[in-house]
mmCIF file of C-alpha atoms and ligand atoms in Angstrom:
data_model
loop_
_atom_site.group_PDB
_atom_site.id
_atom_site.type_symbol
_atom_site.label_atom_id
_atom_site.label_comp_id
_atom_site.label_asym_id
_atom_site.label_seq_id
_atom_site.Cartn_x
_atom_site.Cartn_y
_atom_site.Cartn_z
ATOM 1 C CA MET A 1 -54.478 -52.239 96.204
ATOM 2 C CA ILE A 2 -51.209 -50.940 97.751
ATOM 3 C CA ASN A 3 -48.550 -50.120 95.192
ATOM 4 C CA THR A 4 -45.031 -51.581 95.643
ATOM 5 C CA LEU A 5 -41.700 -51.401 93.881
ATOM 6 C CA PHE A 6 -43.083 -54.147 91.580
ATOM 7 C CA THR A 7 -46.220 -52.265 90.401
ATOM 8 C CA PRO A 8 -45.954 -50.991 86.825
ATOM 9 C CA LEU A 9 -45.843 -47.204 86.544
ATOM 10 C CA GLN A 10 -46.640 -44.699 83.764
ATOM 11 C CA VAL A 11 -43.747 -42.256 83.520
ATOM 12 C CA GLY A 12 -44.512 -39.747 80.791
ATOM 13 C CA ALA A 13 -44.636 -41.530 77.473
ATOM 14 C CA TYR A 14 -43.544 -44.933 78.953
ATOM 15 C CA THR A 15 -45.158 -47.745 80.970
ATOM 16 C CA LEU A 16 -42.409 -49.045 83.192
ATOM 17 C CA PRO A 17 -42.634 -52.713 84.248
ATOM 18 C CA ASN A 18 -41.476 -51.792 87.815
ATOM 19 C CA ARG A 19 -40.547 -48.850 89.942
ATOM 20 C CA ILE A 20 -36.984 -49.799 90.582
ATOM 21 C CA ILE A 21 -34.838 -47.175 88.807
ATOM 22 C CA MET A 22 -31.132 -47.263 88.034
ATOM 23 C CA ALA A 23 -29.812 -43.952 89.474
ATOM 24 C CA PRO A 24 -27.213 -41.996 87.505
ATOM 25 C CA LEU A 25 -23.677 -43.130 88.511
ATOM 26 C CA THR A 26 -20.409 -41.526 87.568
ATOM 27 C CA ARG A 27 -18.008 -44.389 86.603
ATOM 28 C CA MET A 28 -15.257 -42.463 84.613
ATOM 29 C CA ARG A 29 -14.624 -45.111 82.052
ATOM 30 C CA ALA A 30 -15.001 -43.050 78.843
ATOM 31 C CA PRO A 31 -11.616 -41.963 77.577
ATOM 32 C CA GLN A 32 -11.787 -38.772 75.428
ATOM 33 C CA ALA A 33 -15.367 -38.421 76.580
ATOM 34 C CA THR A 34 -16.393 -41.295 74.220
ATOM 35 C CA PRO A 35 -18.499 -44.184 75.508
ATOM 36 C CA THR A 36 -17.053 -47.723 75.072
ATOM 37 C CA ASP A 37 -18.328 -51.144 74.273
ATOM 38 C CA LEU A 38 -17.714 -52.148 77.829
ATOM 39 C CA MET A 39 -20.248 -49.447 78.877
ATOM 40 C CA ALA A 40 -22.780 -51.135 76.545
ATOM 41 C CA THR A 41 -22.185 -54.373 78.380
ATOM 42 C CA TYR A 42 -22.658 -52.620 81.771
ATOM 43 C CA TYR A 43 -25.908 -50.949 80.809
ATOM 44 C CA ARG A 44 -27.258 -54.051 79.020
ATOM 45 C CA GLN A 45 -26.632 -56.032 82.225
ATOM 46 C CA ARG A 46 -28.872 -53.662 84.136
ATOM 47 C CA ALA A 47 -31.755 -53.351 81.582
ATOM 48 C CA SER A 48 -34.300 -55.075 83.831
ATOM 49 C CA ALA A 49 -34.541 -51.804 85.854
ATOM 50 C CA GLY A 50 -37.834 -50.077 85.334
ATOM 51 C CA LEU A 51 -35.769 -47.166 83.964
ATOM 52 C CA ILE A 52 -32.018 -46.603 83.524
ATOM 53 C CA ILE A 53 -30.757 -43.104 83.973
ATOM 54 C CA THR A 54 -27.273 -42.965 82.613
ATOM 55 C CA GLU A 55 -24.244 -41.560 84.327
ATOM 56 C CA ALA A 56 -24.016 -37.807 84.115
ATOM 57 C CA THR A 57 -22.868 -36.856 80.635
ATOM 58 C CA ALA A 58 -21.090 -33.566 79.607
ATOM 59 C CA ILE A 59 -23.166 -31.444 77.227
ATOM 60 C CA SER A 60 -20.055 -29.572 75.907
ATOM 61 C CA PRO A 61 -16.346 -29.287 76.476
ATOM 62 C CA GLN A 62 -17.023 -26.536 78.972
ATOM 63 C CA ALA A 63 -19.269 -28.906 80.913
ATOM 64 C CA ILE A 64 -16.478 -31.322 81.797
ATOM 65 C CA GLY A 65 -15.104 -31.498 85.364
ATOM 66 C CA TYR A 66 -13.843 -35.056 85.879
ATOM 67 C CA PRO A 67 -11.489 -37.402 84.033
ATOM 68 C CA ASN A 68 -13.011 -39.878 81.643
ATOM 69 C CA ILE A 69 -16.667 -38.845 82.005
ATOM 70 C CA PRO A 70 -18.625 -39.353 78.741
ATOM 71 C CA GLY A 71 -19.902 -36.511 76.583
ATOM 72 C CA ILE A 72 -22.837 -35.888 74.164
ATOM 73 C CA PHE A 73 -21.511 -33.150 71.933
ATOM 74 C CA THR A 74 -19.874 -34.815 68.881
ATOM 75 C CA GLU A 75 -20.899 -37.246 66.182
ATOM 76 C CA GLU A 76 -18.472 -39.801 67.659
ATOM 77 C CA HIS A 77 -20.312 -39.563 70.955
ATOM 78 C CA VAL A 78 -23.632 -40.181 69.162
ATOM 79 C CA ALA A 79 -22.247 -43.249 67.377
ATOM 80 C CA ALA A 80 -20.822 -44.641 70.586
ATOM 81 C CA TRP A 81 -24.019 -44.106 72.590
ATOM 82 C CA GLN A 82 -26.037 -45.705 69.799
ATOM 83 C CA LYS A 83 -24.372 -49.005 70.707
ATOM 84 C CA ILE A 84 -25.485 -48.526 74.264
ATOM 85 C CA THR A 85 -29.081 -47.674 73.588
ATOM 86 C CA SER A 86 -29.359 -50.571 71.119
ATOM 87 C CA ALA A 87 -27.964 -52.937 73.795
ATOM 88 C CA VAL A 88 -30.483 -51.794 76.340
ATOM 89 C CA HIS A 89 -33.386 -51.941 73.936
ATOM 90 C CA ALA A 90 -32.343 -55.478 72.870
ATOM 91 C CA GLU A 91 -33.177 -56.364 76.469
ATOM 92 C CA ASN A 92 -36.472 -54.431 76.448
ATOM 93 C CA GLY A 93 -34.974 -51.769 78.714
ATOM 94 C CA THR A 94 -35.731 -48.055 78.805
ATOM 95 C CA VAL A 95 -32.889 -45.624 79.129
ATOM 96 C CA PHE A 96 -32.691 -41.803 79.616
ATOM 97 C CA LEU A 97 -29.417 -39.821 79.227
ATOM 98 C CA GLN A 98 -28.509 -37.508 82.092
ATOM 99 C CA LEU A 99 -27.512 -34.082 80.673
ATOM 100 C CA TRP A 100 -24.705 -32.443 82.812
ATOM 101 C CA HIS A 101 -22.819 -29.150 82.991
ATOM 102 C CA VAL A 102 -20.496 -29.070 86.030
ATOM 103 C CA GLY A 103 -20.085 -25.214 86.183
ATOM 104 C CA ARG A 104 -17.474 -24.477 88.842
ATOM 105 C CA ILE A 105 -16.877 -28.134 89.823
ATOM 106 C CA SER A 106 -13.957 -28.347 87.420
ATOM 107 C CA HIS A 107 -10.369 -27.196 86.882
ATOM 108 C CA PRO A 108 -8.499 -25.156 84.293
ATOM 109 C CA ASP A 109 -6.692 -28.418 83.393
ATOM 110 C CA PHE A 110 -9.909 -29.495 81.559
ATOM 111 C CA HIS A 111 -10.174 -26.209 79.733
ATOM 112 C CA GLY A 112 -6.808 -25.458 78.221
ATOM 113 C CA GLY A 113 -5.932 -23.297 81.220
ATOM 114 C CA GLU A 114 -9.254 -21.314 81.076
ATOM 115 C CA LEU A 115 -11.282 -20.913 84.203
ATOM 116 C CA PRO A 116 -14.422 -22.975 84.829
ATOM 117 C CA VAL A 117 -17.627 -20.968 84.647
ATOM 118 C CA ALA A 118 -20.339 -20.308 87.316
ATOM 119 C CA PRO A 119 -23.142 -17.908 88.154
ATOM 120 C CA SER A 120 -20.698 -16.002 90.430
ATOM 121 C CA ALA A 121 -16.965 -15.867 91.001
ATOM 122 C CA ILE A 122 -17.071 -17.864 94.236
ATOM 123 C CA ALA A 123 -14.735 -20.814 94.727
ATOM 124 C CA PRO A 124 -16.236 -23.964 96.269
ATOM 125 C CA GLN A 125 -14.280 -25.374 99.141
ATOM 126 C CA GLY A 126 -12.630 -28.695 98.203
ATOM 127 C CA GLN A 127 -10.740 -30.265 95.402
ATOM 128 C CA ALA A 128 -11.273 -31.124 91.816
ATOM 129 C CA VAL A 129 -10.569 -34.661 90.514
ATOM 130 C CA THR A 130 -8.192 -34.125 87.570
ATOM 131 C CA PHE A 131 -5.824 -36.128 85.400
ATOM 132 C CA ASN A 132 -3.056 -34.840 87.601
ATOM 133 C CA GLY A 133 -4.715 -35.915 90.914
ATOM 134 C CA MET A 134 -6.662 -33.873 93.350
ATOM 135 C CA GLN A 135 -6.259 -30.121 92.968
ATOM 136 C CA ALA A 136 -7.806 -27.232 94.893
ATOM 137 C CA PHE A 137 -10.869 -25.683 93.239
ATOM 138 C CA VAL A 138 -10.145 -22.343 91.622
ATOM 139 C CA THR A 139 -12.330 -19.271 91.688
ATOM 140 C CA PRO A 140 -14.553 -19.690 88.646
ATOM 141 C CA ARG A 141 -15.337 -16.911 86.092
ATOM 142 C CA ALA A 142 -18.885 -15.499 86.431
ATOM 143 C CA LEU A 143 -20.776 -16.051 83.241
ATOM 144 C CA ALA A 144 -21.744 -12.884 81.545
ATOM 145 C CA LEU A 145 -25.456 -12.174 80.886
ATOM 146 C CA GLU A 146 -24.778 -12.372 77.085
ATOM 147 C CA GLU A 147 -23.320 -15.928 77.540
ATOM 148 C CA LEU A 148 -26.395 -17.439 79.070
ATOM 149 C CA PRO A 149 -28.207 -18.117 75.779
ATOM 150 C CA SER A 150 -25.187 -20.197 74.722
ATOM 151 C CA ILE A 151 -25.576 -22.332 77.873
ATOM 152 C CA VAL A 152 -29.191 -22.949 76.972
ATOM 153 C CA ASN A 153 -28.019 -23.828 73.421
ATOM 154 C CA GLN A 154 -25.543 -26.330 74.750
ATOM 155 C CA TYR A 155 -28.390 -28.135 76.489
ATOM 156 C CA ARG A 156 -30.544 -27.928 73.298
ATOM 157 C CA TYR A 157 -27.824 -29.312 71.078
ATOM 158 C CA ALA A 158 -26.938 -32.156 73.539
ATOM 159 C CA ALA A 159 -30.685 -33.055 73.713
ATOM 160 C CA GLN A 160 -30.784 -33.223 69.976
ATOM 161 C CA LEU A 161 -27.708 -35.543 69.859
ATOM 162 C CA ALA A 162 -29.255 -37.684 72.539
ATOM 163 C CA LYS A 163 -32.281 -38.148 70.364
ATOM 164 C CA ALA A 164 -29.991 -39.161 67.464
ATOM 165 C CA ALA A 165 -28.257 -41.616 69.726
ATOM 166 C CA GLY A 166 -31.522 -43.460 70.345
ATOM 167 C CA PHE A 167 -32.220 -42.623 73.921
ATOM 168 C CA ASP A 168 -35.761 -42.862 75.171
ATOM 169 C CA GLY A 169 -35.525 -39.546 76.950
ATOM 170 C CA VAL A 170 -33.251 -37.320 78.896
ATOM 171 C CA GLU A 171 -32.854 -36.113 82.505
ATOM 172 C CA ILE A 172 -31.762 -32.526 83.245
ATOM 173 C CA HIS A 173 -29.207 -32.616 86.014
ATOM 174 C CA SER A 174 -30.020 -29.737 88.271
ATOM 175 C CA ALA A 175 -28.674 -31.356 91.442
ATOM 176 C CA ASN A 176 -25.521 -31.955 93.505
ATOM 177 C CA GLY A 177 -23.850 -28.603 93.152
ATOM 178 C CA TYR A 178 -23.370 -28.512 89.417
ATOM 179 C CA LEU A 179 -24.190 -25.588 87.179
ATOM 180 C CA LEU A 180 -27.926 -25.414 87.296
ATOM 181 C CA ASP A 181 -27.941 -26.024 91.047
ATOM 182 C CA GLN A 182 -25.278 -23.254 91.417
ATOM 183 C CA PHE A 183 -27.750 -20.887 89.836
ATOM 184 C CA LEU A 184 -30.666 -21.932 92.109
ATOM 185 C CA ARG A 185 -28.943 -21.499 95.478
ATOM 186 C CA ASP A 186 -27.811 -18.290 96.958
ATOM 187 C CA GLY A 187 -24.590 -19.726 98.496
ATOM 188 C CA SER A 188 -23.255 -19.895 94.913
ATOM 189 C CA ASN A 189 -25.449 -17.378 93.023
ATOM 190 C CA GLN A 190 -24.904 -13.811 94.076
ATOM 191 C CA ARG A 191 -25.709 -12.195 90.725
ATOM 192 C CA THR A 192 -27.385 -8.763 90.626
ATOM 193 C CA ASP A 193 -28.890 -9.271 87.092
ATOM 194 C CA SER A 194 -32.042 -10.992 86.106
ATOM 195 C CA TYR A 195 -30.476 -14.446 86.902
ATOM 196 C CA GLY A 196 -29.762 -13.705 90.616
ATOM 197 C CA GLY A 197 -31.501 -12.520 93.780
ATOM 198 C CA SER A 198 -35.167 -13.571 93.775
ATOM 199 C CA PHE A 199 -36.391 -17.141 93.407
ATOM 200 C CA GLU A 200 -37.779 -16.171 90.107
ATOM 201 C CA ASN A 201 -34.430 -14.941 88.937
ATOM 202 C CA ARG A 202 -32.365 -17.848 90.296
ATOM 203 C CA TYR A 203 -34.877 -20.314 88.632
ATOM 204 C CA ARG A 204 -34.693 -18.440 85.296
ATOM 205 C CA LEU A 205 -31.806 -20.482 83.715
ATOM 206 C CA LEU A 206 -33.302 -23.813 84.766
ATOM 207 C CA GLN A 207 -36.623 -22.601 83.299
ATOM 208 C CA GLU A 208 -34.962 -21.709 79.980
ATOM 209 C CA VAL A 209 -32.948 -24.980 79.822
ATOM 210 C CA THR A 210 -36.040 -27.022 80.603
ATOM 211 C CA GLN A 211 -38.068 -25.273 77.908
ATOM 212 C CA ALA A 212 -35.320 -25.861 75.351
ATOM 213 C CA VAL A 213 -34.952 -29.555 76.219
ATOM 214 C CA VAL A 214 -38.770 -29.973 76.186
ATOM 215 C CA ASP A 215 -38.894 -28.332 72.827
ATOM 216 C CA VAL A 216 -36.551 -31.067 71.522
ATOM 217 C CA TRP A 217 -38.081 -34.055 73.222
ATOM 218 C CA GLY A 218 -41.561 -33.269 74.357
ATOM 219 C CA ALA A 219 -42.234 -32.978 78.122
ATOM 220 C CA ASP A 220 -43.344 -36.609 78.426
ATOM 221 C CA LYS A 221 -39.720 -37.761 77.703
ATOM 222 C CA VAL A 222 -37.919 -35.348 79.938
ATOM 223 C CA GLY A 223 -37.109 -35.836 83.682
ATOM 224 C CA LEU A 224 -35.330 -33.371 85.967
ATOM 225 C CA ARG A 225 -33.210 -33.908 89.083
ATOM 226 C CA LEU A 226 -32.866 -31.755 92.141
ATOM 227 C CA SER A 227 -31.049 -32.194 95.564
ATOM 228 C CA PRO A 228 -32.889 -29.734 97.866
ATOM 229 C CA SER A 229 -30.989 -30.782 100.965
ATOM 230 C CA GLY A 230 -27.615 -31.436 99.364
ATOM 231 C CA THR A 231 -24.345 -30.024 100.752
ATOM 232 C CA PHE A 232 -22.135 -31.944 98.300
ATOM 233 C CA ASN A 233 -19.793 -29.671 96.308
ATOM 234 C CA ASP A 234 -19.992 -26.957 99.034
ATOM 235 C CA MET A 235 -23.641 -26.083 98.433
ATOM 236 C CA SER A 236 -25.818 -23.998 100.673
ATOM 237 C CA ASP A 237 -28.921 -21.809 100.608
ATOM 238 C CA SER A 238 -30.438 -19.449 103.071
ATOM 239 C CA ASP A 239 -33.895 -20.944 102.724
ATOM 240 C CA PRO A 240 -33.962 -24.203 100.818
ATOM 241 C CA THR A 241 -37.491 -25.140 101.693
ATOM 242 C CA ALA A 242 -38.977 -21.999 100.347
ATOM 243 C CA LEU A 243 -36.627 -22.029 97.307
ATOM 244 C CA PHE A 244 -37.294 -25.591 96.277
ATOM 245 C CA THR A 245 -41.031 -25.428 96.966
ATOM 246 C CA TYR A 246 -41.080 -22.451 94.551
ATOM 247 C CA VAL A 247 -39.022 -24.428 91.907
ATOM 248 C CA VAL A 248 -41.212 -27.501 92.194
ATOM 249 C CA GLU A 249 -44.357 -25.404 91.888
ATOM 250 C CA GLN A 250 -42.985 -23.718 88.759
ATOM 251 C CA LEU A 251 -41.934 -27.046 87.243
ATOM 252 C CA ASN A 252 -45.549 -28.263 87.508
ATOM 253 C CA SER A 253 -46.441 -26.253 84.437
ATOM 254 C CA PHE A 254 -44.065 -28.334 82.209
ATOM 255 C CA ASN A 255 -45.797 -31.604 83.018
ATOM 256 C CA LEU A 256 -42.553 -33.482 82.788
ATOM 257 C CA ALA A 257 -42.220 -37.276 82.641
ATOM 258 C CA TYR A 258 -40.920 -37.126 86.219
ATOM 259 C CA LEU A 259 -39.157 -35.093 88.943
ATOM 260 C CA HIS A 260 -36.270 -36.880 90.620
ATOM 261 C CA LEU A 261 -35.379 -35.757 94.178
ATOM 262 C CA VAL A 262 -32.232 -36.704 96.038
ATOM 263 C CA ASP A 263 -33.263 -37.125 99.626
ATOM 264 C CA ALA A 264 -31.028 -35.772 102.458
ATOM 265 C CA LEU A 265 -28.078 -38.078 102.929
ATOM 266 C CA GLU A 266 -26.209 -38.846 106.179
ATOM 267 C CA SER A 267 -23.331 -36.797 104.815
ATOM 268 C CA ASP A 268 -25.551 -33.821 104.248
ATOM 269 C CA ILE A 269 -26.820 -34.010 107.910
ATOM 270 C CA ARG A 270 -23.222 -34.296 109.075
ATOM 271 C CA HIS A 271 -22.427 -31.151 107.093
ATOM 272 C CA GLY A 272 -25.226 -29.257 108.821
ATOM 273 C CA ALA A 273 -27.741 -29.286 105.940
ATOM 274 C CA LYS A 274 -31.049 -27.533 106.278
ATOM 275 C CA VAL A 275 -33.068 -30.589 105.513
ATOM 276 C CA VAL A 276 -36.061 -30.038 103.123
ATOM 277 C CA ASP A 277 -38.908 -32.408 104.030
ATOM 278 C CA LEU A 278 -39.728 -34.575 101.040
ATOM 279 C CA ALA A 279 -43.393 -34.505 102.021
ATOM 280 C CA VAL A 280 -43.486 -30.716 101.546
ATOM 281 C CA LEU A 281 -42.211 -31.071 97.950
ATOM 282 C CA ARG A 282 -44.428 -34.085 97.370
ATOM 283 C CA ALA A 283 -47.419 -31.900 98.328
ATOM 284 C CA ALA A 284 -46.187 -29.129 95.960
ATOM 285 C CA TYR A 285 -45.496 -31.333 92.940
ATOM 286 C CA GLN A 286 -48.387 -32.585 90.905
ATOM 287 C CA GLY A 287 -46.537 -35.103 88.661
ATOM 288 C CA CYS A 288 -44.610 -38.379 88.870
ATOM 289 C CA LEU A 289 -41.929 -38.301 91.623
ATOM 290 C CA LEU A 290 -38.761 -40.389 91.898
ATOM 291 C CA VAL A 291 -36.739 -40.357 95.073
ATOM 292 C CA CYS A 292 -33.283 -41.665 95.873
ATOM 293 C CA GLY A 293 -30.633 -41.497 98.580
ATOM 294 C CA GLY A 294 -29.437 -44.675 100.134
ATOM 295 C CA TYR A 295 -32.755 -46.468 100.217
ATOM 296 C CA ASP A 296 -33.038 -50.185 100.694
ATOM 297 C CA GLN A 297 -35.917 -52.391 99.495
ATOM 298 C CA ALA A 298 -37.980 -52.019 102.575
ATOM 299 C CA ARG A 299 -37.754 -48.262 102.605
ATOM 300 C CA GLY A 300 -38.422 -48.086 98.878
ATOM 301 C CA HIS A 301 -41.696 -50.072 99.242
ATOM 302 C CA GLN A 302 -42.638 -47.914 102.217
ATOM 303 C CA ALA A 303 -42.063 -44.667 100.356
ATOM 304 C CA ILE A 304 -44.330 -45.868 97.542
ATOM 305 C CA ALA A 305 -47.001 -47.336 99.835
ATOM 306 C CA ASP A 306 -47.096 -44.102 101.876
ATOM 307 C CA GLY A 307 -47.495 -42.132 98.558
ATOM 308 C CA LEU A 308 -44.242 -40.153 99.234
ATOM 309 C CA ALA A 309 -42.816 -41.245 95.911
ATOM 310 C CA ASP A 310 -43.954 -43.048 92.811
ATOM 311 C CA ALA A 311 -40.635 -44.870 92.135
ATOM 312 C CA VAL A 312 -37.271 -45.198 93.920
ATOM 313 C CA ALA A 313 -33.838 -44.878 92.303
ATOM 314 C CA TYR A 314 -31.016 -47.037 93.535
ATOM 315 C CA GLY A 315 -27.314 -46.132 93.001
ATOM 316 C CA GLU A 316 -24.800 -48.175 94.949
ATOM 317 C CA LEU A 317 -27.047 -51.209 94.963
ATOM 318 C CA TYR A 318 -27.022 -51.024 91.079
ATOM 319 C CA ILE A 319 -23.256 -50.877 90.930
ATOM 320 C CA ALA A 320 -22.943 -54.383 92.485
ATOM 321 C CA ASN A 321 -26.284 -55.939 91.453
ATOM 322 C CA PRO A 322 -27.077 -55.876 87.772
ATOM 323 C CA ASP A 323 -30.178 -58.050 88.469
ATOM 324 C CA LEU A 324 -31.410 -55.898 91.391
ATOM 325 C CA VAL A 325 -35.101 -56.294 90.397
ATOM 326 C CA GLY A 326 -34.777 -60.154 90.409
ATOM 327 C CA ARG A 327 -32.838 -60.059 93.674
ATOM 328 C CA PHE A 328 -35.513 -57.770 95.354
ATOM 329 C CA LYS A 329 -38.328 -60.086 94.045
ATOM 330 C CA GLN A 330 -36.710 -63.158 95.545
ATOM 331 C CA ASN A 331 -35.430 -61.376 98.650
ATOM 332 C CA ALA A 332 -32.070 -62.798 97.560
ATOM 333 C CA PRO A 333 -28.735 -61.623 99.168
ATOM 334 C CA LEU A 334 -27.150 -58.585 97.509
ATOM 335 C CA ASN A 335 -23.628 -58.379 96.227
ATOM 336 C CA LYS A 336 -21.487 -55.895 98.135
ATOM 337 C CA PRO A 337 -20.034 -53.037 95.999
ATOM 338 C CA ASP A 338 -16.279 -52.452 95.987
ATOM 339 C CA ALA A 339 -15.770 -48.684 96.371
ATOM 340 C CA SER A 340 -12.217 -48.912 95.160
ATOM 341 C CA THR A 341 -13.503 -49.599 91.608
ATOM 342 C CA TYR A 342 -16.303 -47.012 91.461
ATOM 343 C CA TYR A 343 -14.323 -44.465 89.499
ATOM 344 C CA GLY A 344 -12.198 -45.421 86.529
ATOM 345 C CA GLY A 345 -10.592 -48.715 85.660
ATOM 346 C CA ASP A 346 -11.709 -51.673 83.599
ATOM 347 C CA GLU A 347 -14.310 -54.358 83.767
ATOM 348 C CA HIS A 348 -13.270 -55.277 87.285
ATOM 349 C CA GLY A 349 -15.942 -54.001 89.678
ATOM 350 C CA TYR A 350 -17.930 -52.882 86.614
ATOM 351 C CA THR A 351 -19.308 -55.667 84.542
ATOM 352 C CA ASP A 352 -18.063 -58.649 86.570
ATOM 353 C CA TYR A 353 -20.543 -58.596 89.480
ATOM 354 C CA PRO A 354 -22.306 -61.972 89.435
ATOM 355 C CA PHE A 355 -26.011 -62.515 88.502
ATOM 356 C CA LEU A 356 -28.243 -64.791 90.578
ATOM 357 C CA THR A 357 -27.964 -68.315 89.271
HETATM 358 C C1 PHB B 401 -19.338 -37.439 90.958
HETATM 359 O O1 PHB B 401 -18.676 -37.715 89.942
HETATM 360 O O2 PHB B 401 -18.791 -37.537 92.128
HETATM 361 C C2 PHB B 401 -20.730 -37.071 90.868
HETATM 362 C C3 PHB B 401 -21.204 -36.775 89.644
HETATM 363 C C4 PHB B 401 -22.529 -36.425 89.493
HETATM 364 C C5 PHB B 401 -23.292 -36.201 90.556
HETATM 365 C C6 PHB B 401 -22.810 -36.563 91.841
HETATM 366 C C7 PHB B 401 -21.448 -36.948 91.984
HETATM 367 O O3 PHB B 401 -24.524 -35.836 90.479
#
C-alpha cells in the first residue's frame, strides 16, 4: 500500500491520525509574552491537523527578538498556555510547543539596552522588528564559555514549564538563523573554543540542549527543526551538506520523535543558497522525518509516496485554512491568506477564516 498524507503515522509516543502537520507560525499576538484566549481559539480551530507545532516561543527574556511573541518562562505563561493545550485536547488534537532562542536576531530595545547574544560578535545584515519599527541589527555580544551552561538551563527550564502547561511534547528550534543555527554554521560561528571550528564543536551546544530537553520529556516527545539550505537571517555555511549530514547522523542516537527539515525555499535560491539535497539527509537520518517549505497537497503526497518524508508541515496554508485536512480530503478550494494580517493585530486574518460548510 502506498502511504499518503491521510495515512496514520506513529511519531514517537503518538499515533497521529494523518500526516498533515501545522507548521510553527509567528503571529505576534501575545502582549507581554503572555498567550491570550484568542490564541486558544486559533489553535482549537486547527486541531484536526495530525500535529500542531506552535509558533516559536521564547524560552527566556534573553530569547526574545520580536514584538508580542509568546514566552514559556513564567508561571503566568504556563497558566495561559494551559488554556490553549486544553482547547486543543478538547478537539482530540496533539500539540507540541516550539522552544526558541533568537540569539543575534534581536535588538537592545528588547533587553533594556543590553546587546543580544550570539556565538560570535558578527552582526547579521538586515533589520530587527521592534516596538519602534524596523531597526538595523547591532553587533551581538559573543557568549562567554562560562555562560553556555545557562543557555542549556534556559531550555531545560522552559521544557519543564511546557510540561506543566499540558503540551504533548516540544520541538527544539534549531533552524532559520536563530541561536542554535547560529552555532551550527560557520558564517555566524567563528569561535575558537570547544563550541566553534569543527562540526563536532559547532554541534556541541545543540547536543547539550537536546540532551537536556530529552531528560525532561523523554526522546519520544521531542522533535527538532533544522533548515540546512536556509539563508533567512543572513545565514551561510561553507559546506552545509557535510555539516548537516554530520548533525543528522549525530541526532540519530537520540531516537527523537521526529526531525523536521525546512526544504530550500525560492527565496533561499534567489539568495544563492548552497542547496542541501533532502534525499541526502533522508538517507542519513534513521527516524521519522517531517518536511516543509511551500508544499501543496500534490507535492506532499508525492514526498510521502517517494519515501522522502514521513509527514509534511504546512504553514501559510494553515494560516487561512483551519480545516486544511478536510479541504485536502475533499479537494475543496483553499482560502487565500492575507499577508497583511500575518504579524500582530486581532482576530481579523487570525480566527475569522471560514471553515467549509
Ligand atoms: C519570524 O518571526 O519571521 C520567524 C520566526 C521564526 C522562524 C522563522 C521566522 O523560524
